[in-house]
mmCIF file of C-alpha atoms and ligand atoms in Angstrom:
data_model
loop_
_atom_site.group_PDB
_atom_site.id
_atom_site.type_symbol
_atom_site.label_atom_id
_atom_site.label_comp_id
_atom_site.label_asym_id
_atom_site.label_seq_id
_atom_site.Cartn_x
_atom_site.Cartn_y
_atom_site.Cartn_z
ATOM 1 C CA MET A 1 0.000 0.000 0.000
ATOM 2 C CA LYS A 2 1.195 3.492 -0.788
ATOM 3 C CA VAL A 3 0.411 6.370 1.575
ATOM 4 C CA VAL A 4 -0.046 10.023 0.612
ATOM 5 C CA VAL A 5 -0.323 12.625 3.403
ATOM 6 C CA GLY A 6 -1.740 16.086 2.747
ATOM 7 C CA SER A 7 -4.529 18.506 3.581
ATOM 8 C CA ASN A 8 -8.092 17.436 2.783
ATOM 9 C CA GLU A 9 -8.044 19.926 -0.077
ATOM 10 C CA LYS A 10 -4.806 18.533 -1.522
ATOM 11 C CA ILE A 11 -5.664 14.835 -1.244
ATOM 12 C CA SER A 12 -9.135 15.468 -2.703
ATOM 13 C CA GLU A 13 -7.472 17.104 -5.698
ATOM 14 C CA LEU A 14 -4.974 14.267 -6.108
ATOM 15 C CA ILE A 15 -7.693 11.602 -6.022
ATOM 16 C CA ALA A 16 -9.828 13.560 -8.488
ATOM 17 C CA GLU A 17 -6.813 13.654 -10.821
ATOM 18 C CA GLU A 18 -6.574 9.839 -10.575
ATOM 19 C CA PHE A 19 -10.214 9.590 -11.687
ATOM 20 C CA ILE A 20 -9.684 12.093 -14.511
ATOM 21 C CA LYS A 21 -6.595 10.204 -15.709
ATOM 22 C CA GLN A 22 -8.492 6.906 -15.589
ATOM 23 C CA VAL A 23 -11.498 8.198 -17.545
ATOM 24 C CA ASN A 24 -9.393 10.027 -20.120
ATOM 25 C CA LYS A 25 -7.382 6.832 -20.694
ATOM 26 C CA LYS A 26 -10.503 4.634 -20.876
ATOM 27 C CA PRO A 27 -13.696 6.659 -21.503
ATOM 28 C CA ASN A 28 -15.953 3.700 -20.661
ATOM 29 C CA SER A 29 -14.255 3.058 -17.318
ATOM 30 C CA VAL A 30 -16.189 1.399 -14.522
ATOM 31 C CA LEU A 31 -15.934 3.538 -11.395
ATOM 32 C CA GLY A 32 -16.631 2.355 -7.857
ATOM 33 C CA LEU A 33 -18.057 5.194 -5.772
ATOM 34 C CA ALA A 34 -18.593 5.915 -2.084
ATOM 35 C CA THR A 35 -20.827 8.282 -0.140
ATOM 36 C CA GLY A 36 -20.241 10.050 3.174
ATOM 37 C CA THR A 37 -18.305 13.189 3.992
ATOM 38 C CA SER A 38 -14.878 11.924 2.898
ATOM 39 C CA PRO A 39 -15.319 11.920 -0.926
ATOM 40 C CA LEU A 40 -17.178 15.266 -1.118
ATOM 41 C CA GLY A 41 -14.054 17.248 -2.078
ATOM 42 C CA VAL A 42 -13.173 14.682 -4.735
ATOM 43 C CA TYR A 43 -16.644 14.933 -6.276
ATOM 44 C CA ALA A 44 -16.513 18.753 -6.234
ATOM 45 C CA ASN A 45 -13.223 18.584 -8.150
ATOM 46 C CA LEU A 46 -14.720 16.157 -10.683
ATOM 47 C CA VAL A 47 -17.708 18.460 -11.264
ATOM 48 C CA LYS A 48 -15.318 21.378 -11.835
ATOM 49 C CA ALA A 49 -13.112 19.386 -14.240
ATOM 50 C CA ASN A 50 -16.183 18.243 -16.174
ATOM 51 C CA LYS A 51 -17.478 21.814 -16.481
ATOM 52 C CA GLU A 52 -14.038 22.944 -17.659
ATOM 53 C CA GLY A 53 -14.073 20.244 -20.344
ATOM 54 C CA ARG A 54 -11.092 18.384 -18.883
ATOM 55 C CA VAL A 55 -13.018 15.101 -18.664
ATOM 56 C CA SER A 56 -16.280 13.625 -19.900
ATOM 57 C CA PHE A 57 -18.229 10.978 -18.005
ATOM 58 C CA LYS A 58 -20.717 10.241 -20.773
ATOM 59 C CA ASP A 59 -19.490 6.691 -21.364
ATOM 60 C CA VAL A 60 -18.541 5.640 -17.829
ATOM 61 C CA ALA A 61 -20.524 3.231 -15.670
ATOM 62 C CA THR A 62 -20.584 3.559 -11.891
ATOM 63 C CA PHE A 63 -21.330 1.213 -9.009
ATOM 64 C CA ASN A 64 -21.846 2.516 -5.498
ATOM 65 C CA LEU A 65 -20.754 0.613 -2.432
ATOM 66 C CA ASP A 66 -23.886 0.591 -0.334
ATOM 67 C CA GLU A 67 -27.381 1.793 0.552
ATOM 68 C CA TYR A 68 -29.441 1.968 3.740
ATOM 69 C CA ILE A 69 -32.282 -0.545 3.964
ATOM 70 C CA GLY A 70 -35.623 1.207 4.379
ATOM 71 C CA LEU A 71 -34.830 4.440 2.542
ATOM 72 C CA GLU A 72 -36.265 5.165 -0.908
ATOM 73 C CA GLY A 73 -33.837 6.643 -3.422
ATOM 74 C CA THR A 74 -35.710 9.925 -3.084
ATOM 75 C CA HIS A 75 -35.094 10.156 0.701
ATOM 76 C CA ASN A 76 -32.590 12.909 1.427
ATOM 77 C CA GLN A 77 -30.352 10.567 3.436
ATOM 78 C CA SER A 78 -30.378 7.761 0.865
ATOM 79 C CA TYR A 79 -27.150 7.163 -0.974
ATOM 80 C CA ARG A 80 -28.866 7.391 -4.394
ATOM 81 C CA TYR A 81 -30.012 10.895 -3.422
ATOM 82 C CA PHE A 82 -26.509 11.746 -2.168
ATOM 83 C CA MET A 83 -24.902 10.685 -5.450
ATOM 84 C CA ASN A 84 -27.416 12.602 -7.565
ATOM 85 C CA GLU A 85 -27.002 15.746 -5.450
ATOM 86 C CA ASN A 86 -23.235 15.681 -5.073
ATOM 87 C CA LEU A 87 -22.103 14.317 -8.425
ATOM 88 C CA PHE A 88 -24.445 12.861 -11.027
ATOM 89 C CA ASN A 89 -26.751 15.908 -11.414
ATOM 90 C CA HIS A 90 -23.754 18.126 -12.171
ATOM 91 C CA ILE A 91 -21.789 16.100 -14.731
ATOM 92 C CA ASP A 92 -22.479 14.724 -18.216
ATOM 93 C CA ILE A 93 -23.062 11.171 -16.976
ATOM 94 C CA ASP A 94 -25.742 8.853 -18.389
ATOM 95 C CA LYS A 95 -27.767 8.117 -15.224
ATOM 96 C CA SER A 96 -28.926 4.790 -16.642
ATOM 97 C CA ARG A 97 -25.298 3.654 -16.306
ATOM 98 C CA THR A 98 -25.115 4.597 -12.604
ATOM 99 C CA HIS A 99 -25.825 1.804 -10.145
ATOM 100 C CA VAL A 100 -26.705 2.229 -6.492
ATOM 101 C CA LEU A 101 -27.969 -0.691 -4.431
ATOM 102 C CA LYS A 102 -31.671 -0.504 -3.638
ATOM 103 C CA GLY A 103 -32.843 -0.008 -0.058
ATOM 104 C CA THR A 104 -36.502 -0.854 -0.583
ATOM 105 C CA GLY A 105 -38.716 -3.147 -2.687
ATOM 106 C CA ASP A 106 -36.835 -6.023 -4.305
ATOM 107 C CA TYR A 107 -33.551 -4.927 -2.719
ATOM 108 C CA LEU A 108 -32.489 -8.512 -1.940
ATOM 109 C CA ALA A 109 -32.851 -9.676 -5.531
ATOM 110 C CA TYR A 110 -30.934 -6.623 -6.762
ATOM 111 C CA ALA A 111 -28.166 -7.183 -4.201
ATOM 112 C CA LYS A 112 -27.839 -10.842 -5.216
ATOM 113 C CA GLN A 113 -26.993 -9.989 -8.807
ATOM 114 C CA TYR A 114 -24.877 -6.885 -8.105
ATOM 115 C CA ASP A 115 -21.473 -8.605 -8.306
ATOM 116 C CA GLU A 116 -22.512 -10.308 -11.565
ATOM 117 C CA GLU A 117 -23.655 -6.962 -12.942
ATOM 118 C CA ILE A 118 -20.267 -5.420 -12.105
ATOM 119 C CA LYS A 119 -18.590 -8.322 -13.905
ATOM 120 C CA LYS A 120 -20.832 -7.803 -16.971
ATOM 121 C CA PHE A 121 -19.530 -4.255 -17.209
ATOM 122 C CA GLY A 122 -15.974 -5.583 -17.091
ATOM 123 C CA GLY A 123 -15.181 -5.088 -13.390
ATOM 124 C CA ILE A 124 -14.335 -1.945 -11.449
ATOM 125 C CA ASP A 125 -11.316 -0.050 -12.794
ATOM 126 C CA LEU A 126 -11.001 2.481 -9.982
ATOM 127 C CA GLN A 127 -12.699 2.310 -6.576
ATOM 128 C CA ILE A 128 -12.836 5.121 -4.012
ATOM 129 C CA LEU A 129 -13.352 4.204 -0.355
ATOM 130 C CA GLY A 130 -13.903 6.057 2.896
ATOM 131 C CA ILE A 131 -13.306 4.304 6.194
ATOM 132 C CA GLY A 132 -15.368 4.040 9.381
ATOM 133 C CA SER A 133 -13.901 4.903 12.786
ATOM 134 C CA ASP A 134 -14.237 1.165 13.564
ATOM 135 C CA GLY A 135 -12.281 0.190 10.434
ATOM 136 C CA HIS A 136 -15.293 -0.639 8.255
ATOM 137 C CA ILE A 137 -15.147 -0.177 4.489
ATOM 138 C CA ALA A 138 -18.495 0.125 2.726
ATOM 139 C CA PHE A 139 -20.769 -1.286 5.469
ATOM 140 C CA ASN A 140 -18.547 -4.268 6.189
ATOM 141 C CA GLU A 141 -18.358 -4.044 9.948
ATOM 142 C CA PRO A 142 -15.856 -5.889 12.195
ATOM 143 C CA GLY A 143 -16.352 -9.648 11.876
ATOM 144 C CA THR A 144 -17.420 -9.598 8.206
ATOM 145 C CA PRO A 145 -15.842 -12.530 6.317
ATOM 146 C CA PHE A 146 -13.023 -11.519 3.965
ATOM 147 C CA ASP A 147 -14.648 -13.599 1.181
ATOM 148 C CA SER A 148 -18.016 -11.749 1.357
ATOM 149 C CA LEU A 149 -19.817 -10.554 -1.755
ATOM 150 C CA THR A 150 -22.743 -8.078 -1.789
ATOM 151 C CA HIS A 151 -24.966 -8.782 1.231
ATOM 152 C CA VAL A 152 -27.212 -7.369 3.930
ATOM 153 C CA ALA A 153 -25.292 -5.974 6.899
ATOM 154 C CA GLU A 154 -26.188 -4.807 10.405
ATOM 155 C CA LEU A 155 -24.646 -1.447 11.222
ATOM 156 C CA ALA A 156 -22.350 -1.422 14.260
ATOM 157 C CA GLU A 157 -23.496 0.763 17.159
ATOM 158 C CA SER A 158 -20.498 3.082 16.606
ATOM 159 C CA THR A 159 -21.482 3.524 12.937
ATOM 160 C CA ILE A 160 -25.058 4.412 13.903
ATOM 161 C CA VAL A 161 -23.679 7.016 16.325
ATOM 162 C CA ASP A 162 -21.187 8.377 13.714
ATOM 163 C CA ASN A 163 -23.878 8.645 11.023
ATOM 164 C CA SER A 164 -26.538 10.133 13.302
ATOM 165 C CA ARG A 165 -24.964 13.563 12.694
ATOM 166 C CA LEU A 166 -26.765 13.571 9.347
ATOM 167 C CA PHE A 167 -30.214 12.666 10.700
ATOM 168 C CA ASN A 168 -32.632 14.675 12.877
ATOM 169 C CA ASP A 169 -32.457 12.032 15.578
ATOM 170 C CA ILE A 170 -30.385 8.891 16.159
ATOM 171 C CA SER A 171 -33.599 6.829 16.139
ATOM 172 C CA GLU A 172 -33.992 7.688 12.435
ATOM 173 C CA VAL A 173 -30.666 6.096 11.411
ATOM 174 C CA PRO A 174 -31.358 2.795 9.636
ATOM 175 C CA THR A 175 -29.820 -0.184 11.408
ATOM 176 C CA LYS A 176 -29.287 -2.276 8.277
ATOM 177 C CA ALA A 177 -27.778 -1.724 4.853
ATOM 178 C CA VAL A 178 -27.018 -3.563 1.647
ATOM 179 C CA THR A 179 -23.329 -3.428 0.898
ATOM 180 C CA MET A 180 -20.733 -4.704 -1.473
ATOM 181 C CA GLY A 181 -18.645 -7.286 0.356
ATOM 182 C CA LEU A 182 -14.942 -7.272 1.079
ATOM 183 C CA LYS A 183 -14.255 -9.623 -1.818
ATOM 184 C CA SER A 184 -16.354 -7.429 -4.152
ATOM 185 C CA ILE A 185 -14.154 -4.466 -3.163
ATOM 186 C CA MET A 186 -10.897 -6.403 -3.502
ATOM 187 C CA ASN A 187 -11.889 -7.305 -7.090
ATOM 188 C CA ALA A 188 -11.386 -3.645 -8.129
ATOM 189 C CA ARG A 189 -8.230 -3.157 -10.191
ATOM 190 C CA LYS A 190 -7.183 -0.032 -8.361
ATOM 191 C CA ILE A 191 -8.315 1.354 -4.989
ATOM 192 C CA VAL A 192 -7.928 4.790 -3.403
ATOM 193 C CA LEU A 193 -9.010 5.338 0.206
ATOM 194 C CA ILE A 194 -9.493 8.766 1.755
ATOM 195 C CA ALA A 195 -9.548 9.504 5.496
ATOM 196 C CA THR A 196 -9.360 12.774 7.373
ATOM 197 C CA GLY A 197 -9.711 13.784 11.006
ATOM 198 C CA LYS A 198 -8.635 12.427 14.387
ATOM 199 C CA ASN A 199 -11.584 10.041 14.683
ATOM 200 C CA LYS A 200 -10.107 8.006 11.794
ATOM 201 C CA ALA A 201 -6.591 7.792 13.323
ATOM 202 C CA LYS A 202 -7.064 4.422 15.022
ATOM 203 C CA ALA A 203 -8.602 2.839 11.925
ATOM 204 C CA ILE A 204 -5.713 4.143 9.783
ATOM 205 C CA TYR A 205 -3.185 2.839 12.307
ATOM 206 C CA ASN A 206 -4.836 -0.600 12.216
ATOM 207 C CA LEU A 207 -4.974 -0.516 8.421
ATOM 208 C CA LEU A 208 -1.300 0.356 8.008
ATOM 209 C CA ARG A 209 0.329 -1.238 11.055
ATOM 210 C CA GLY A 210 -2.086 -3.794 12.444
ATOM 211 C CA PRO A 211 -2.429 -7.493 11.632
ATOM 212 C CA LYS A 212 -4.715 -8.632 8.832
ATOM 213 C CA THR A 213 -7.829 -9.779 10.658
ATOM 214 C CA GLU A 214 -11.565 -9.923 10.039
ATOM 215 C CA GLU A 215 -11.940 -7.899 13.243
ATOM 216 C CA VAL A 216 -10.529 -4.962 11.254
ATOM 217 C CA PRO A 217 -12.287 -5.134 7.853
ATOM 218 C CA CYS A 218 -10.050 -2.539 6.142
ATOM 219 C CA SER A 219 -6.978 -4.651 6.921
ATOM 220 C CA ILE A 220 -7.845 -6.835 3.915
ATOM 221 C CA LEU A 221 -6.559 -3.955 1.763
ATOM 222 C CA GLN A 222 -3.029 -4.914 2.844
ATOM 223 C CA ASP A 223 -3.294 -7.679 0.236
ATOM 224 C CA HIS A 224 -4.458 -5.463 -2.628
ATOM 225 C CA PRO A 225 -1.831 -5.029 -5.388
ATOM 226 C CA ASP A 226 -2.722 -1.398 -6.197
ATOM 227 C CA CYS A 227 -4.127 0.483 -3.217
ATOM 228 C CA THR A 228 -3.213 4.022 -2.120
ATOM 229 C CA ILE A 229 -4.241 5.503 1.215
ATOM 230 C CA TYR A 230 -4.753 9.293 1.214
ATOM 231 C CA VAL A 231 -4.802 10.827 4.693
ATOM 232 C CA ASP A 232 -4.499 14.166 6.415
ATOM 233 C CA GLU A 233 -2.105 14.727 9.334
ATOM 234 C CA ASP A 234 -4.827 14.023 11.905
ATOM 235 C CA ALA A 235 -5.841 10.684 10.428
ATOM 236 C CA TYR A 236 -2.140 9.760 10.128
ATOM 237 C CA SER A 237 -1.232 10.939 13.648
ATOM 238 C CA LEU A 238 -0.945 7.508 15.314
ATOM 239 C CA VAL A 239 1.180 6.014 12.524
ATOM 240 C CA LYS A 240 4.090 8.447 12.655
HETATM 241 C C1 F6R B 1 -20.165 5.077 2.323
HETATM 242 C C2 F6R B 1 -19.353 4.036 2.943
HETATM 243 C C3 F6R B 1 -18.818 4.165 4.326
HETATM 244 C C4 F6R B 1 -18.110 5.484 4.574
HETATM 245 C C5 F6R B 1 -17.557 5.553 5.979
HETATM 246 C C6 F6R B 1 -16.933 6.909 6.283
HETATM 247 O O1 F6R B 1 -20.547 4.703 1.026
HETATM 248 O O2 F6R B 1 -19.149 3.056 2.314
HETATM 249 O O3 F6R B 1 -17.930 3.114 4.579
HETATM 250 O O4 F6R B 1 -17.077 5.628 3.645
HETATM 251 O O5 F6R B 1 -18.556 5.300 6.914
HETATM 252 O O6 F6R B 1 -17.921 7.894 6.241
HETATM 253 P P1 F6R B 1 -17.541 9.441 6.284
HETATM 254 O O7 F6R B 1 -16.782 9.724 5.037
HETATM 255 O O8 F6R B 1 -18.860 10.160 6.303
HETATM 256 O O9 F6R B 1 -16.701 9.645 7.506
#
């Protein structure tokens, strides 16, 4: 794993440049996308680059990592809504080629064929990840098998607390999600992970210095052949 340390602004720019390079090299790239606070700067940079004509997303396909069970795609805390608001509505992407797991209706059937669907598109070329304070990636919480594919997951108590900042009340945070599994993520050809802030320091320490164990889901990335970890000084503070 490579590590890049810089301000949130700088690492967001660097990751956006990786996406731009990827799409300019292969216009029909398959991009793996994340939600949450961490990738917001990256998406803002991609919107800007698209508006400036430095990159076109018209032929890309995207697959998002996860979705809360119980929220319609129109709910303002659903991950489909997040992606539309923060990226898709502002770039020249074909929305029919954007995939976000469903959180309602036939969500189980959709989840079951998600990995196959990714394969049909040729596999993920570039995947962006955030990381939970407990070391989760996507919604793969501690104890998730390393060989997991897309599945239904229970959110850890710490994740519910972390994510409650975005809801009116903690009781509104869904307790379950559909998520790509750890194996689904490891299948991506290239991975970039972004983490900022002191509350990610322990997870980053465990990722970079800890043993590979299912108790720390992100530690599986130690085995990925092309994975770069982008952190700010706070997230990196326990490693130095
Ligand atoms: C979101 C996701 C999660 C987040 C993680 C960090 O699609 O997969 O694993 O990346 O919970 O969230 P933030 O960036 O909000 O701290």
